[in-house]
Short mmCIF file of C-alpha atoms in Angstrom, two decimals:
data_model
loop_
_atom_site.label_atom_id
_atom_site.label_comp_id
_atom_site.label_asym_id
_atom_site.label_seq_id
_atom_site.Cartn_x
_atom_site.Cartn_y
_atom_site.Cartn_z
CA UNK L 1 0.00 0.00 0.00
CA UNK L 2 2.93 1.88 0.41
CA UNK L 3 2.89 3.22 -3.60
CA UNK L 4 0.14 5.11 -2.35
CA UNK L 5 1.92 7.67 -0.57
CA UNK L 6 1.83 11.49 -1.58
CA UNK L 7 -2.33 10.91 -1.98
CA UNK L 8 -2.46 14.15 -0.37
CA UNK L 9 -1.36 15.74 -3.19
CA UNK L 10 -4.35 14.44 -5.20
CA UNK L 11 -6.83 17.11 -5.94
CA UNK L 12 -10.45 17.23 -3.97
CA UNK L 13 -12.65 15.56 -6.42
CA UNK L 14 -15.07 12.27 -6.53
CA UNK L 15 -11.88 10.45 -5.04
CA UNK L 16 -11.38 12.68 -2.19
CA UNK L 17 -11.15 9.88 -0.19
CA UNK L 18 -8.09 8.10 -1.01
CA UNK L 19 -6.47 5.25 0.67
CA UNK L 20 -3.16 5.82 2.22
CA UNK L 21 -0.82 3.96 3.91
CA UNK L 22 -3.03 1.00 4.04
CA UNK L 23 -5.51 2.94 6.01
CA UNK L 24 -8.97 3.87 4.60
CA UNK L 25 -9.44 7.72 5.45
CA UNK L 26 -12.53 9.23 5.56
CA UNK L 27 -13.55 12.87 5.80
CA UNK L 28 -15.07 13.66 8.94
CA UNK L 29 -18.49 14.41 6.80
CA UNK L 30 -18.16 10.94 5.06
CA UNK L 31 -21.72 9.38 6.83
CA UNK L 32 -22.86 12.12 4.38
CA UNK L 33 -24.75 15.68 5.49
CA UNK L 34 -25.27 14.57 9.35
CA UNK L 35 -24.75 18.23 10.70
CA UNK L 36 -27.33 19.74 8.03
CA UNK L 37 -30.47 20.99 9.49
CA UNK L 38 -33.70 18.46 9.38
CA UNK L 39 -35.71 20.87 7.71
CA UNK L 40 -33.28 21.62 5.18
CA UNK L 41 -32.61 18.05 4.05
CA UNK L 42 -36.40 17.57 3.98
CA UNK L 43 -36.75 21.00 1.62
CA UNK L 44 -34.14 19.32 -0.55
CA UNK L 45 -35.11 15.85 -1.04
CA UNK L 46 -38.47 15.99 -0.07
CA UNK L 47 -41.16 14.78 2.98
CA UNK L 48 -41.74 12.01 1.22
CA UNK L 49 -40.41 9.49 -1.18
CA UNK L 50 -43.41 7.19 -1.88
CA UNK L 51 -42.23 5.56 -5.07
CA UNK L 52 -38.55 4.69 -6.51
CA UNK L 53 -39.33 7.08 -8.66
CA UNK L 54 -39.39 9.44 -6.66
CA UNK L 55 -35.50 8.47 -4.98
CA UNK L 56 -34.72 8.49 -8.71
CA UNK L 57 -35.52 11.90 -9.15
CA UNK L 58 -33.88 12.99 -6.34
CA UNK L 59 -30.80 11.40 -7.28
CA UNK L 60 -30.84 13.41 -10.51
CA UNK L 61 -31.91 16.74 -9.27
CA UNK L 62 -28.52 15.98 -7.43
CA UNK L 63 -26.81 15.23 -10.61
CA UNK L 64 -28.42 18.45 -12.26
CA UNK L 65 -26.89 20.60 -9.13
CA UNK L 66 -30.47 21.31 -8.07
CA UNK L 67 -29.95 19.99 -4.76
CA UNK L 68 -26.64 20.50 -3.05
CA UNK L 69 -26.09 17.20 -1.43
CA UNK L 70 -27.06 13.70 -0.63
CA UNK L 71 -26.70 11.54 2.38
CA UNK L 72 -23.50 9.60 0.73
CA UNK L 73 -22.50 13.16 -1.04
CA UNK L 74 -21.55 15.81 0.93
CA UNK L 75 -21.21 18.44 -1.34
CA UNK L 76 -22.75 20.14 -4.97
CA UNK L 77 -21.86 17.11 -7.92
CA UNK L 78 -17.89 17.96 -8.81
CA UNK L 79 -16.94 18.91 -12.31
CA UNK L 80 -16.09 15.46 -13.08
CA UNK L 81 -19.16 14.61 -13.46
CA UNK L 82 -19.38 17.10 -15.94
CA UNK L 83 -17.50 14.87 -18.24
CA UNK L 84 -19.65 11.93 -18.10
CA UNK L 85 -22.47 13.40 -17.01
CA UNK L 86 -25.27 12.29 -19.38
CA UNK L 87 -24.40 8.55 -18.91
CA UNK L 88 -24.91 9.54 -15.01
CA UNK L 89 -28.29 10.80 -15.75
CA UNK L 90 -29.34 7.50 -17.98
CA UNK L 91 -28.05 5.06 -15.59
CA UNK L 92 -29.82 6.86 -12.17
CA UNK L 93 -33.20 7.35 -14.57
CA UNK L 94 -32.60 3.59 -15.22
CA UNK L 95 -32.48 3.02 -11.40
CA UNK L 96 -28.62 2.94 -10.99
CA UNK L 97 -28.35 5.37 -8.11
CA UNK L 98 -24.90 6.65 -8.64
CA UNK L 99 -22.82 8.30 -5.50
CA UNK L 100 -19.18 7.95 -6.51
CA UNK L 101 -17.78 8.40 -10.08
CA UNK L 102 -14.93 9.47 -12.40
CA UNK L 103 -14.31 9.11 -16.62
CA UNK L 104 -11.58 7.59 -18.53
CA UNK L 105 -8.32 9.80 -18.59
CA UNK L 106 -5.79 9.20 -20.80
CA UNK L 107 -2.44 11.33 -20.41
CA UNK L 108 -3.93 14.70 -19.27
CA UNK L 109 -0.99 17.13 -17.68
CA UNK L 110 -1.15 17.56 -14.43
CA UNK L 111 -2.07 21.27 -14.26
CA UNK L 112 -5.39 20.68 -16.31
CA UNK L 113 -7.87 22.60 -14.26
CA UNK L 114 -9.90 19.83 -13.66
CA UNK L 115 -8.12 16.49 -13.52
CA UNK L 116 -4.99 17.88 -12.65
CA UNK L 117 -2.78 17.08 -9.52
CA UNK L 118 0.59 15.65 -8.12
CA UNK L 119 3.93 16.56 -6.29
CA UNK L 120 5.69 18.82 -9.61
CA UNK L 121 4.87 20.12 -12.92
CA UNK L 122 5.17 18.51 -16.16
CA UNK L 123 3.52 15.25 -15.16
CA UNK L 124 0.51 13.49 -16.71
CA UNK L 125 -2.55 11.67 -15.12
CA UNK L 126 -4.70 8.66 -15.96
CA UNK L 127 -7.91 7.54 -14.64
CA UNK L 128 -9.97 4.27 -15.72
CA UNK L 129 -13.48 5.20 -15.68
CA UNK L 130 -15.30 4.26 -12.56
CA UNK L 131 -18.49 4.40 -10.90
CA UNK L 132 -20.29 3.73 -7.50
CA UNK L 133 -23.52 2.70 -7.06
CA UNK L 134 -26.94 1.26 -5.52
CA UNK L 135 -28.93 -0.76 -7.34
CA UNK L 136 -31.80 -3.66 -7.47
CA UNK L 137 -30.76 -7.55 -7.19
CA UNK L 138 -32.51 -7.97 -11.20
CA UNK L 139 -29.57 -4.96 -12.11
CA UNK L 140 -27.11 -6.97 -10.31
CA UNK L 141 -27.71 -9.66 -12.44
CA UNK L 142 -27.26 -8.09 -15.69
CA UNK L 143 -24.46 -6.27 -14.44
CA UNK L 144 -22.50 -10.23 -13.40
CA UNK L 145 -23.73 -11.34 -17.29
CA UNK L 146 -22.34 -8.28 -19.27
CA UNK L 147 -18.94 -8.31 -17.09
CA UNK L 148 -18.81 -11.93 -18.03
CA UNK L 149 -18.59 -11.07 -21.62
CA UNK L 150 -16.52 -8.04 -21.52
CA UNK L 151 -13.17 -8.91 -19.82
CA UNK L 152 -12.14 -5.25 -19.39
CA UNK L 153 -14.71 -4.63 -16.62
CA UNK L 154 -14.43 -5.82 -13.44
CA UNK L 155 -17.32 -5.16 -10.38
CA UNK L 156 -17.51 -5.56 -6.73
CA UNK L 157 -20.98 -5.87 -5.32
CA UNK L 158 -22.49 -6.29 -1.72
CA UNK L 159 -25.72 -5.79 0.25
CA UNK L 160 -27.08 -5.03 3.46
CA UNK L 161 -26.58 -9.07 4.42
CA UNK L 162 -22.94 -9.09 3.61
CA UNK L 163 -23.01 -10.92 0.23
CA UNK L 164 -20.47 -10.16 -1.70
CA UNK L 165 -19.48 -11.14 -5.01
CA UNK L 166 -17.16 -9.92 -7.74
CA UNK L 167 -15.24 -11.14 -10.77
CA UNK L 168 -11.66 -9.63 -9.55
CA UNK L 169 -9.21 -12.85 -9.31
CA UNK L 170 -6.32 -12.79 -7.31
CA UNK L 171 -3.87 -11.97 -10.21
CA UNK L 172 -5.76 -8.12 -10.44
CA UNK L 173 -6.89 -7.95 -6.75
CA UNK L 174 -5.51 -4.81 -6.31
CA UNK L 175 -6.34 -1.90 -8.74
CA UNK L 176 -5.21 1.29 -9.87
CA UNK L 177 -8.09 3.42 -11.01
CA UNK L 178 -6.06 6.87 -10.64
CA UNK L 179 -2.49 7.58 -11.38
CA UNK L 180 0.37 9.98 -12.32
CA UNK L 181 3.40 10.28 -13.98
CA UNK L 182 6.14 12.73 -13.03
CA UNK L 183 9.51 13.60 -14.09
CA UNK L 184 12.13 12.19 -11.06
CA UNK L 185 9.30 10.26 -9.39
CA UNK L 186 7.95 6.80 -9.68
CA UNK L 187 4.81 5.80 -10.09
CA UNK L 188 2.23 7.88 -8.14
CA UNK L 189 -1.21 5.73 -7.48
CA UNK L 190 -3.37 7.90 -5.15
CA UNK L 191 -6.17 5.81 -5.77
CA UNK L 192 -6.74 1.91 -5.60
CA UNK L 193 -9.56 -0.62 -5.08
CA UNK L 194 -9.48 -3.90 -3.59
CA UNK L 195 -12.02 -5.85 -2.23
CA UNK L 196 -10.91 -4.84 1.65
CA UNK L 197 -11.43 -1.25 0.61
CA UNK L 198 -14.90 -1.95 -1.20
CA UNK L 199 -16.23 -3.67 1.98
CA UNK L 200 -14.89 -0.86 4.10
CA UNK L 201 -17.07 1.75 2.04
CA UNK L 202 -19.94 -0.52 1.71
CA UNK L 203 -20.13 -0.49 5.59
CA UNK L 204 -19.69 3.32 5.54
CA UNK L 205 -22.81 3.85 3.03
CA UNK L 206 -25.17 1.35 4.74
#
């Protein structure tokens, strides 16, 4: 976990919270809006959410920066999401509630405005496109069949009883989803996922 270290020069966006030095670290806000007023959560999201419609809708009036946080977000949608942000808005109208996300980045330097980040100038970042999610045991099920056609994807996937399946083997247990390249410096990886991290966050968004 080590080839982690320097995470904390990784900008603030959907992977704010990074795992470093084998430790998972959440921001103190991670449970997601606790210290917001009652009556402002309940102007935002609504007294009532009858139908999964209606969580749908709330998800994407999120999305659409119409609402300024969720209880797993705890702040307005980042740029990022600019970037992909129509696929977002399919997948939570399809009932793919999304709370954690980032595109494909291939080479970008690392003073782009956006995906920019790291220890010196002159480097370049990658990201492999990612997303985080709650969905329906049917979705789940389509999700496991088009993985198992598509070797480039790999899921993890748990619910409230602690099952947990994914199609990660041992040989690519551990994987990068962000990292940089900088002149003097090896390999920066701010950002990883294994299956002791997913199962960490799963507890966290329970």
């Amino acid at each position: 976990m080590k080839r982690t270290r320097g995470s904390g020069n990784m900008s603030c966006g959907t992977w704010a919270r990074a795992i470093r030095e084998g430790d998972v670290v959440f921001s103190s806000h991670d449970a997601g809006a606790s210290d917001q007023h009652k009556s402002e959560r309940l102007a935002m999201w609504g007294i009532s959410l009858r139908t999964h419609d209606d969580v749908f809708a709330t998800f994407l009036k999120y999305l659409q920066r119409r609402i300024r946080f969720l209880p797993w977000c705890d702040s307005i949608a980042p740029e990022t999401d600019g970037e992909i942000k129509d696929t977002l808005l399919k997948m939570n109208s399809a009932g793919f509630l999304t709370i954690n996300s980032q595109p494909a980045v291939d080479a970008a330097p690392s003073s782009h405005p956006v995906f920019g980040w790291g220890p010196r100038k002159g480097g370049f970042i990658f990201q492999k496109a990612y997303v985080e999610f709650f969905t329906a045991q049917d979705n789940l099920a389509r999700i496991v069949k088009l993985c198992s056609e598509r070797e480039n994807l790999t899921y993890f996937a748990a619910n409230a009883e602690d099952h947990f399946v994914t199609n990660c083997t041992s040989s690519r247990g551990t994987i990068a989803v962000t990292w940089g390249i900088f002149p003097g410096y090896e390999v920066v990886q701010p950002s990883i996922v294994d299956r002791g991290a997913f199962l960490l966050w799963k507890v966290r968004k329970q």
